[in-house]
CSV table of N, CA and C in Angstrom, one decimal:
chain,number,residue,atom,x,y,z
A,28,MET,N,19.4,2.3,8.0
A,28,MET,CA,20.2,1.2,7.5
A,28,MET,C,20.0,1.1,6.0
A,29,THR,N,21.0,1.0,5.2
A,29,THR,CA,20.9,0.8,3.8
A,29,THR,C,20.8,-0.6,3.4
A,30,LYS,N,20.0,-0.9,2.4
A,30,LYS,CA,19.8,-2.3,2.0
A,30,LYS,C,20.6,-2.5,0.7
A,31,SER,N,20.9,-3.8,0.4
A,31,SER,CA,21.7,-4.1,-0.8
A,31,SER,C,20.7,-4.0,-2.0
A,32,ARG,N,21.3,-3.9,-3.2
A,32,ARG,CA,20.5,-3.8,-4.4
A,32,ARG,C,19.6,-5.0,-4.6
A,33,ASN,N,20.1,-6.2,-4.2
A,33,ASN,CA,19.3,-7.4,-4.4
A,33,ASN,C,18.1,-7.3,-3.5
A,34,VAL,N,18.2,-6.9,-2.3
A,34,VAL,CA,17.1,-6.8,-1.4
A,34,VAL,C,16.1,-5.7,-1.9
A,35,LEU,N,16.6,-4.6,-2.3
A,35,LEU,CA,15.8,-3.5,-2.9
A,35,LEU,C,15.0,-4.1,-4.1
A,36,ALA,N,15.7,-4.8,-5.0
A,36,ALA,CA,15.1,-5.4,-6.2
A,36,ALA,C,13.9,-6.3,-5.8
A,37,SER,N,14.2,-7.1,-4.8
A,37,SER,CA,13.2,-8.0,-4.3
A,37,SER,C,12.0,-7.3,-3.8
A,38,GLU,N,12.2,-6.3,-3.0
A,38,GLU,CA,11.1,-5.5,-2.4
A,38,GLU,C,10.3,-4.7,-3.5
A,39,LEU,N,11.0,-4.2,-4.5
A,39,LEU,CA,10.4,-3.5,-5.6
A,39,LEU,C,9.5,-4.5,-6.4
A,40,PHE,N,10.0,-5.7,-6.6
A,40,PHE,CA,9.2,-6.8,-7.3
A,40,PHE,C,8.0,-7.1,-6.5
A,41,THR,N,8.1,-7.3,-5.2
A,41,THR,CA,7.0,-7.6,-4.4
A,41,THR,C,5.9,-6.5,-4.4
A,42,LEU,N,6.4,-5.3,-4.3
A,42,LEU,CA,5.5,-4.1,-4.4
A,42,LEU,C,4.8,-4.1,-5.7
A,43,ARG,N,5.5,-4.2,-6.8
A,43,ARG,CA,4.9,-4.2,-8.1
A,43,ARG,C,3.9,-5.3,-8.3
A,44,SER,N,4.2,-6.5,-7.9
A,44,SER,CA,3.3,-7.6,-8.1
A,44,SER,C,2.1,-7.6,-7.2
A,45,THR,N,2.1,-6.9,-6.1
A,45,THR,CA,1.0,-6.9,-5.1
A,45,THR,C,0.2,-5.6,-5.3
A,46,LEU,N,0.7,-4.6,-6.1
A,46,LEU,CA,0.0,-3.4,-6.2
A,46,LEU,C,-1.5,-3.5,-6.6
A,47,PRO,N,-1.9,-4.3,-7.6
A,47,PRO,CA,-3.3,-4.4,-7.9
A,47,PRO,C,-4.1,-5.0,-6.7
A,48,LEU,N,-3.5,-5.9,-6.0
A,48,LEU,CA,-4.2,-6.4,-4.8
A,48,LEU,C,-4.5,-5.4,-3.8
A,49,TRP,N,-3.4,-4.6,-3.5
A,49,TRP,CA,-3.6,-3.5,-2.5
A,49,TRP,C,-4.6,-2.5,-2.9
A,50,ARG,N,-4.6,-2.2,-4.2
A,50,ARG,CA,-5.5,-1.2,-4.8
A,50,ARG,C,-7.0,-1.7,-4.5
A,51,ARG,N,-7.2,-2.9,-4.7
A,51,ARG,CA,-8.6,-3.5,-4.5
A,51,ARG,C,-8.9,-3.6,-3.0
A,52,GLN,N,-8.0,-3.9,-2.2
A,52,GLN,CA,-8.2,-4.3,-0.8
A,52,GLN,C,-8.4,-3.0,0.1
A,53,LEU,N,-7.7,-2.0,-0.2
A,53,LEU,CA,-7.7,-0.8,0.6
A,53,LEU,C,-9.0,0.0,0.3
A,54,GLY,N,-9.4,0.8,1.3
A,54,GLY,CA,-10.7,1.5,1.3
A,54,GLY,C,-11.0,2.4,0.2
A,55,GLY,N,-10.0,3.0,-0.5
A,55,GLY,CA,-10.3,4.0,-1.5
A,55,GLY,C,-8.9,4.5,-2.0
A,56,GLU,N,-9.0,5.4,-3.0
A,56,GLU,CA,-7.8,5.9,-3.6
A,56,GLU,C,-6.9,6.6,-2.6
A,57,SER,N,-7.5,7.4,-1.7
A,57,SER,CA,-6.6,8.1,-0.8
A,57,SER,C,-5.9,7.2,0.2
A,58,GLU,N,-6.6,6.1,0.6
A,58,GLU,CA,-5.9,5.2,1.5
A,58,GLU,C,-4.8,4.4,0.7
A,59,PHE,N,-5.2,4.0,-0.5
A,59,PHE,CA,-4.2,3.3,-1.4
A,59,PHE,C,-3.0,4.2,-1.6
A,60,SER,N,-3.2,5.5,-1.9
A,60,SER,CA,-2.1,6.4,-2.2
A,60,SER,C,-1.2,6.6,-1.0
A,61,GLU,N,-1.8,6.7,0.2
A,61,GLU,CA,-1.1,6.9,1.4
A,61,GLU,C,-0.2,5.6,1.7
A,62,PHE,N,-0.8,4.4,1.5
A,62,PHE,CA,-0.1,3.2,1.6
A,62,PHE,C,1.1,3.1,0.6
A,63,LEU,N,0.8,3.4,-0.6
A,63,LEU,CA,1.8,3.2,-1.7
A,63,LEU,C,3.0,4.2,-1.5
A,64,HIS,N,2.7,5.5,-1.2
A,64,HIS,CA,3.7,6.4,-1.1
A,64,HIS,C,4.5,6.2,0.2
A,65,GLY,N,3.9,5.7,1.2
A,65,GLY,CA,4.6,5.3,2.4
A,65,GLY,C,5.6,4.2,2.2
A,66,ARG,N,5.2,3.2,1.4
A,66,ARG,CA,6.1,2.1,1.0
A,66,ARG,C,7.3,2.6,0.1
A,67,ILE,N,7.0,3.5,-0.8
A,67,ILE,CA,8.0,4.1,-1.7
A,67,ILE,C,9.0,4.9,-0.9
A,68,ASP,N,8.5,5.8,0.0
A,68,ASP,CA,9.4,6.6,0.8
A,68,ASP,C,10.3,5.7,1.6
A,69,ARG,N,9.8,4.6,2.2
A,69,ARG,CA,10.6,3.7,3.0
A,69,ARG,C,11.7,3.1,2.1
A,70,LEU,N,11.3,2.6,0.9
A,70,LEU,CA,12.3,2.1,0.0
A,70,LEU,C,13.4,3.1,-0.3
A,71,LEU,N,13.0,4.3,-0.6
A,71,LEU,CA,14.0,5.3,-0.9
A,71,LEU,C,14.9,5.7,0.3
A,72,SER,N,14.4,5.6,1.4
A,72,SER,CA,15.2,5.9,2.6
A,72,SER,C,16.1,4.8,2.9
A,73,GLU,N,15.8,3.6,2.5
A,73,GLU,CA,16.7,2.4,2.7
A,73,GLU,C,17.7,2.2,1.6
A,74,ALA,N,17.6,3.0,0.5
A,74,ALA,CA,18.5,2.8,-0.6
A,74,ALA,C,19.8,3.7,-0.3
A,75,GLY,N,20.9,3.1,-0.6
A,75,GLY,CA,22.2,3.8,-0.5
A,75,GLY,C,22.3,4.8,-1.6
A,76,ALA,N,23.2,5.7,-1.6
A,76,ALA,CA,23.4,6.7,-2.6
A,76,ALA,C,23.6,6.1,-4.0
A,77,ASP,N,24.3,5.0,-4.1
A,77,ASP,CA,24.5,4.3,-5.3
A,77,ASP,C,23.2,3.7,-5.9
A,78,ASP,N,22.3,3.4,-5.1
A,78,ASP,CA,21.1,2.7,-5.5
A,78,ASP,C,19.8,3.5,-5.6
A,79,ARG,N,19.9,4.8,-5.2
A,79,ARG,CA,18.8,5.7,-5.2
A,79,ARG,C,18.2,5.8,-6.6
A,80,HIS,N,19.1,6.0,-7.6
A,80,HIS,CA,18.6,6.2,-9.0
A,80,HIS,C,17.9,4.9,-9.5
A,81,TYR,N,18.5,3.8,-9.1
A,81,TYR,CA,17.9,2.5,-9.5
A,81,TYR,C,16.5,2.4,-8.9
A,82,VAL,N,16.3,2.7,-7.7
A,82,VAL,CA,14.9,2.6,-7.0
A,82,VAL,C,14.0,3.6,-7.7
A,83,LEU,N,14.5,4.8,-7.9
A,83,LEU,CA,13.6,5.9,-8.5
A,83,LEU,C,13.1,5.4,-9.9
A,84,THR,N,14.0,4.9,-10.7
A,84,THR,CA,13.7,4.4,-12.1
A,84,THR,C,12.6,3.4,-12.0
A,85,HIS,N,12.8,2.4,-11.2
A,85,HIS,CA,11.8,1.3,-11.1
A,85,HIS,C,10.5,1.8,-10.5
A,86,VAL,N,10.5,2.7,-9.5
A,86,VAL,CA,9.3,3.2,-8.9
A,86,VAL,C,8.5,4.0,-9.9
A,87,ASN,N,9.2,4.9,-10.7
A,87,ASN,CA,8.5,5.7,-11.6
A,87,ASN,C,7.9,4.9,-12.8
A,88,GLN,N,8.6,3.8,-13.2
A,88,GLN,CA,8.0,2.9,-14.2
A,88,GLN,C,6.8,2.2,-13.7
A,89,MET,N,6.9,1.7,-12.4
A,89,MET,CA,5.8,1.0,-11.8
A,89,MET,C,4.6,2.0,-11.7
A,90,LEU,N,4.8,3.2,-11.3
A,90,LEU,CA,3.6,4.1,-11.1
A,90,LEU,C,3.0,4.4,-12.5
A,91,ALA,N,3.8,4.6,-13.5
A,91,ALA,CA,3.3,4.9,-14.9
A,91,ALA,C,2.5,3.7,-15.4
A,92,THR,N,3.0,2.5,-15.1
A,92,THR,CA,2.3,1.2,-15.6
A,92,THR,C,1.0,1.1,-14.9
A,93,HIS,N,0.9,1.5,-13.7
A,93,HIS,CA,-0.4,1.3,-12.9
A,93,HIS,C,-1.2,2.6,-12.9
A,94,GLY,N,-0.9,3.5,-13.7
A,94,GLY,CA,-1.8,4.7,-13.9
A,94,GLY,C,-1.8,5.7,-12.7
A,95,VAL,N,-0.7,5.7,-11.9
A,95,VAL,CA,-0.6,6.6,-10.8
A,95,VAL,C,0.1,7.8,-11.3
A,96,ASP,N,-0.6,9.0,-11.2
A,96,ASP,CA,-0.1,10.2,-11.7
A,96,ASP,C,0.8,10.9,-10.8
A,97,ARG,N,2.0,10.4,-10.6
A,97,ARG,CA,3.0,11.0,-9.7
A,97,ARG,C,4.4,10.4,-10.1
A,98,GLN,N,5.4,11.3,-10.1
A,98,GLN,CA,6.7,10.9,-10.4
A,98,GLN,C,7.6,11.3,-9.2
A,99,TYR,N,8.6,10.4,-8.9
A,99,TYR,CA,9.5,10.7,-7.8
A,99,TYR,C,10.8,11.2,-8.4
A,100,SER,N,11.5,12.1,-7.7
A,100,SER,CA,12.9,12.5,-8.2
A,100,SER,C,13.8,12.5,-7.1
């Protein structure tokens, strides 16, 4: 099921704002990475063709801001 851009934007905002909390709460970098990439994969799978670039742009900016060395395409 694809989600609207408004819903995707809301979920991206929530993920971005809670990222530091998840990084501290999860057991280590591998667990954090697994959690984060699972959430991002889910967001990308729920984005329609018109919104995929929107999600990718925001995800890659978020990762760079938080020092995660990975880019999605």
